[in-house]
Amino acid sequence: MNLFTKFNRKSIDDRQIDTLIGISKGLVADGKINQSETEFLLTWLIQSRLSTSNPVIINLLSRVESMLADGVLDPDESTQLLSLLQKFNGEPSEIGELAKATSLPIDHPQPPITFEGMEFLFTGTCAYGTRKQCQAVIETLGGINAKDVTKNLNYLILGTYVTDSWAHETYGRKIEKAMGYRSEGVPLVIITEDHWVNEGNIN
């Protein structure tokens, strides 16, 4: 790693995610992905991987490499990649509408939640109420409100409404950081607000 990359890591990652969002939006605009488009995406991901450890790029590169391992993008793989890029961009929505959190990297199936003594962190916009109201519920249930994503965090709760550019917003950085820890084997769970409400019997 050269000195420029070392000391400008954040700026490089930001620029790459901006570019990836633009590329993926362009690729899915006509509702289909073909061989040449996938090869272009693969080339860009390989080049970008040389200067980043961003889990979004690393995970997408792995998926695309697997699809083109035999040199051919078959119809099923094309459909899968289209769906993947659409989820990355956020589900189609009307102008000004917020994308539902279900398009994000949530644990499937979402596991039972243990509240007592566990650390929780909210990100995005919650339908239940303000951040302080949500945090008050966590404390009532015996949980601990964390201030940031760390290896000690147990649950990252995604608010019901988040913008389709989740990967590059303030709260999106929390998601990226959580994904990075998970790839290292940290048992950090990413869940939806709906699941949190149901598990906690919150009214």
GROMACS .gro file of C-alpha atoms in nm:
model
  203
    1MET     CA    1   0.000   0.000   0.000
    2ASN     CA    2   0.151   0.335  -0.102
    3LEU     CA    3   0.152   0.638   0.127
    4PHE     CA    4  -0.124   0.816  -0.066
    5THR     CA    5  -0.358   0.520  -0.025
    6LYS     CA    6  -0.260   0.474   0.340
    7PHE     CA    7  -0.336   0.832   0.443
    8ASN     CA    8  -0.635   0.886   0.213
    9ARG     CA    9  -0.819   0.560   0.279
   10LYS     CA   10  -1.149   0.724   0.379
   11SER     CA   11  -1.154   0.955   0.076
   12ILE     CA   12  -1.076   0.665  -0.157
   13ASP     CA   13  -1.349   0.447  -0.008
   14ASP     CA   14  -1.598   0.734  -0.032
   15ARG     CA   15  -1.516   0.795  -0.397
   16GLN     CA   16  -1.536   0.425  -0.481
   17ILE     CA   17  -1.880   0.385  -0.322
   18ASP     CA   18  -2.003   0.697  -0.503
   19THR     CA   19  -1.879   0.547  -0.830
   20LEU     CA   20  -2.024   0.204  -0.756
   21ILE     CA   21  -2.367   0.353  -0.682
   22GLY     CA   22  -2.354   0.539  -1.014
   23ILE     CA   23  -2.238   0.233  -1.209
   24SER     CA   24  -2.499   0.003  -1.059
   25LYS     CA   25  -2.782   0.251  -1.117
   26GLY     CA   26  -2.678   0.271  -1.480
   27LEU     CA   27  -2.654  -0.105  -1.520
   28VAL     CA   28  -3.003  -0.173  -1.382
   29ALA     CA   29  -3.173   0.118  -1.560
   30ASP     CA   30  -3.306  -0.101  -1.843
   31GLY     CA   31  -3.411  -0.382  -1.607
   32LYS     CA   32  -3.155  -0.637  -1.727
   33ILE     CA   33  -2.783  -0.721  -1.702
   34ASN     CA   34  -2.589  -0.870  -1.993
   35GLN     CA   35  -2.249  -1.034  -2.031
   36SER     CA   36  -2.053  -0.726  -2.135
   37GLU     CA   37  -2.204  -0.514  -1.855
   38THR     CA   38  -2.110  -0.779  -1.599
   39GLU     CA   39  -1.756  -0.802  -1.735
   40PHE     CA   40  -1.725  -0.423  -1.712
   41LEU     CA   41  -1.845  -0.434  -1.351
   42LEU     CA   42  -1.600  -0.715  -1.270
   43THR     CA   43  -1.307  -0.520  -1.417
   44TRP     CA   44  -1.398  -0.213  -1.214
   45LEU     CA   45  -1.435  -0.415  -0.893
   46ILE     CA   46  -1.098  -0.584  -0.943
   47GLN     CA   47  -0.925  -0.251  -0.999
   48SER     CA   48  -1.102  -0.095  -0.699
   49ARG     CA   49  -1.016  -0.389  -0.473
   50LEU     CA   50  -0.647  -0.305  -0.507
   51SER     CA   51  -0.693   0.012  -0.302
   52THR     CA   52  -0.973  -0.074  -0.060
   53SER     CA   53  -1.082  -0.308   0.217
   54ASN     CA   54  -1.444  -0.192   0.191
   55PRO     CA   55  -1.666  -0.497   0.262
   56VAL     CA   56  -1.930  -0.381   0.013
   57ILE     CA   57  -1.682  -0.393  -0.276
   58ILE     CA   58  -1.515  -0.711  -0.152
   59ASN     CA   59  -1.844  -0.899  -0.116
   60LEU     CA   60  -1.977  -0.784  -0.453
   61LEU     CA   61  -1.649  -0.876  -0.623
   62SER     CA   62  -1.671  -1.227  -0.479
   63ARG     CA   63  -2.027  -1.269  -0.609
   64VAL     CA   64  -1.949  -1.142  -0.959
   65GLU     CA   65  -1.629  -1.350  -0.986
   66SER     CA   66  -1.831  -1.659  -0.896
   67MET     CA   67  -2.092  -1.581  -1.161
   68LEU     CA   68  -1.829  -1.539  -1.433
   69ALA     CA   69  -1.606  -1.825  -1.318
   70ASP     CA   70  -1.704  -2.029  -1.625
   71GLY     CA   71  -1.680  -1.727  -1.855
   72VAL     CA   72  -2.053  -1.711  -1.917
   73LEU     CA   73  -2.329  -1.517  -1.743
   74ASP     CA   74  -2.630  -1.747  -1.770
   75PRO     CA   75  -2.991  -1.622  -1.740
   76ASP     CA   76  -3.022  -1.723  -1.373
   77GLU     CA   77  -2.698  -1.543  -1.283
   78SER     CA   78  -2.812  -1.238  -1.477
   79THR     CA   79  -3.136  -1.230  -1.277
   80GLN     CA   80  -2.948  -1.275  -0.949
   81LEU     CA   81  -2.703  -0.994  -1.028
   82LEU     CA   82  -2.985  -0.762  -1.133
   83SER     CA   83  -3.163  -0.829  -0.805
   84LEU     CA   84  -2.841  -0.778  -0.608
   85LEU     CA   85  -2.766  -0.442  -0.770
   86GLN     CA   86  -3.126  -0.328  -0.729
   87LYS     CA   87  -3.104  -0.406  -0.358
   88PHE     CA   88  -2.775  -0.219  -0.336
   89ASN     CA   89  -2.937   0.088  -0.492
   90GLY     CA   90  -3.254   0.053  -0.289
   91GLU     CA   91  -3.588  -0.085  -0.407
   92PRO     CA   92  -3.758   0.122  -0.681
   93SER     CA   93  -3.952   0.410  -0.526
   94GLU     CA   94  -4.135   0.726  -0.617
   95ILE     CA   95  -3.948   1.056  -0.606
   96GLY     CA   96  -3.909   1.162  -0.245
   97GLU     CA   97  -4.017   0.824  -0.109
   98LEU     CA   98  -3.795   0.649   0.142
   99ALA     CA   99  -3.673   0.297   0.071
  100LYS     CA  100  -3.767   0.026   0.319
  101ALA     CA  101  -3.488  -0.127   0.526
  102THR     CA  102  -3.562  -0.472   0.381
  103SER     CA  103  -3.327  -0.390   0.093
  104LEU     CA  104  -3.032  -0.386   0.333
  105PRO     CA  105  -2.787  -0.654   0.463
  106ILE     CA  106  -3.014  -0.794   0.736
  107ASP     CA  107  -2.959  -1.130   0.903
  108HIS     CA  108  -3.183  -1.400   0.754
  109PRO     CA  109  -3.356  -1.549   0.936
  110GLN     CA  110  -3.363  -1.277   1.199
  111PRO     CA  111  -3.273  -1.440   1.531
  112PRO     CA  112  -3.445  -1.417   1.871
  113ILE     CA  113  -3.327  -1.109   2.060
  114THR     CA  114  -3.175  -1.119   2.408
  115PHE     CA  115  -3.217  -0.777   2.566
  116GLU     CA  116  -3.071  -0.804   2.916
  117GLY     CA  117  -2.713  -0.677   2.923
  118MET     CA  118  -2.678  -0.664   2.544
  119GLU     CA  119  -2.555  -0.363   2.346
  120PHE     CA  120  -2.785  -0.206   2.085
  121LEU     CA  121  -2.737   0.069   1.830
  122PHE     CA  122  -2.997   0.231   1.602
  123THR     CA  123  -2.928   0.370   1.258
  124GLY     CA  124  -3.155   0.526   0.999
  125THR     CA  125  -3.501   0.666   1.071
  126CYS     CA  126  -3.727   0.469   1.304
  127ALA     CA  127  -4.104   0.456   1.261
  128TYR     CA  128  -4.150   0.390   1.634
  129GLY     CA  129  -4.029   0.734   1.738
  130THR     CA  130  -3.725   0.951   1.793
  131ARG     CA  131  -3.383   0.804   1.863
  132LYS     CA  132  -3.418   0.898   2.231
  133GLN     CA  133  -3.755   0.723   2.255
  134CYS     CA  134  -3.613   0.408   2.100
  135GLN     CA  135  -3.312   0.417   2.331
  136ALA     CA  136  -3.542   0.458   2.632
  137VAL     CA  137  -3.719   0.135   2.533
  138ILE     CA  138  -3.385  -0.047   2.515
  139GLU     CA  139  -3.303   0.059   2.869
  140THR     CA  140  -3.649  -0.045   2.991
  141LEU     CA  141  -3.588  -0.392   2.845
  142GLY     CA  142  -3.252  -0.419   3.023
  143GLY     CA  143  -3.034  -0.344   2.724
  144ILE     CA  144  -2.745  -0.101   2.682
  145ASN     CA  145  -2.736   0.178   2.422
  146ALA     CA  146  -2.405   0.181   2.240
  147LYS     CA  147  -2.258   0.500   2.095
  148ASP     CA  148  -2.091   0.345   1.793
  149VAL     CA  149  -2.032   0.020   1.607
  150THR     CA  150  -1.764  -0.176   1.793
  151LYS     CA  151  -1.673  -0.542   1.832
  152ASN     CA  152  -1.876  -0.540   2.154
  153LEU     CA  153  -2.198  -0.437   1.979
  154ASN     CA  154  -2.456  -0.715   1.978
  155TYR     CA  155  -2.736  -0.570   1.763
  156LEU     CA  156  -2.745  -0.302   1.495
  157ILE     CA  157  -3.109  -0.204   1.441
  158LEU     CA  158  -3.200  -0.053   1.105
  159GLY     CA  159  -3.479   0.202   1.119
  160THR     CA  160  -3.780   0.117   0.902
  161TYR     CA  161  -3.701   0.401   0.661
  162VAL     CA  162  -3.363   0.470   0.513
  163THR     CA  163  -3.261   0.637   0.187
  164ASP     CA  164  -3.158   0.429  -0.112
  165SER     CA  165  -2.801   0.560  -0.085
  166TRP     CA  166  -2.755   0.378   0.248
  167ALA     CA  167  -2.400   0.271   0.167
  168HIS     CA  168  -2.270   0.624   0.165
  169GLU     CA  169  -2.471   0.813   0.424
  170THR     CA  170  -2.374   0.874   0.788
  171TYR     CA  171  -2.575   0.578   0.912
  172GLY     CA  172  -2.452   0.377   0.612
  173ARG     CA  173  -2.102   0.392   0.756
  174LYS     CA  174  -2.232   0.208   1.061
  175ILE     CA  175  -2.366  -0.065   0.834
  176GLU     CA  176  -2.036  -0.091   0.647
  177LYS     CA  177  -1.844  -0.111   0.974
  178ALA     CA  178  -2.080  -0.379   1.105
  179MET     CA  179  -2.041  -0.579   0.784
  180GLY     CA  180  -1.665  -0.554   0.819
  181TYR     CA  181  -1.672  -0.690   1.173
  182ARG     CA  182  -1.907  -0.971   1.069
  183SER     CA  183  -1.666  -1.072   0.793
  184GLU     CA  184  -1.400  -1.104   1.065
  185GLY     CA  185  -1.621  -1.344   1.260
  186VAL     CA  186  -1.765  -1.099   1.513
  187PRO     CA  187  -2.117  -1.219   1.608
  188LEU     CA  188  -2.281  -0.884   1.537
  189VAL     CA  189  -2.645  -0.911   1.430
  190ILE     CA  190  -2.813  -0.669   1.189
  191ILE     CA  191  -3.191  -0.661   1.233
  192THR     CA  192  -3.491  -0.453   1.129
  193GLU     CA  193  -3.689  -0.218   1.348
  194ASP     CA  194  -3.997  -0.435   1.293
  195HIS     CA  195  -3.817  -0.740   1.432
  196TRP     CA  196  -3.698  -0.541   1.734
  197VAL     CA  197  -4.055  -0.422   1.801
  198ASN     CA  198  -4.197  -0.774   1.773
  199GLU     CA  199  -3.930  -0.938   1.987
  200GLY     CA  200  -3.964  -0.678   2.259
  201ASN     CA  201  -4.345  -0.674   2.249
  202ILE     CA  202  -4.319  -0.300   2.211
  203ASN     CA  203  -4.642  -0.104   2.170
   0.00000   0.00000   0.00000
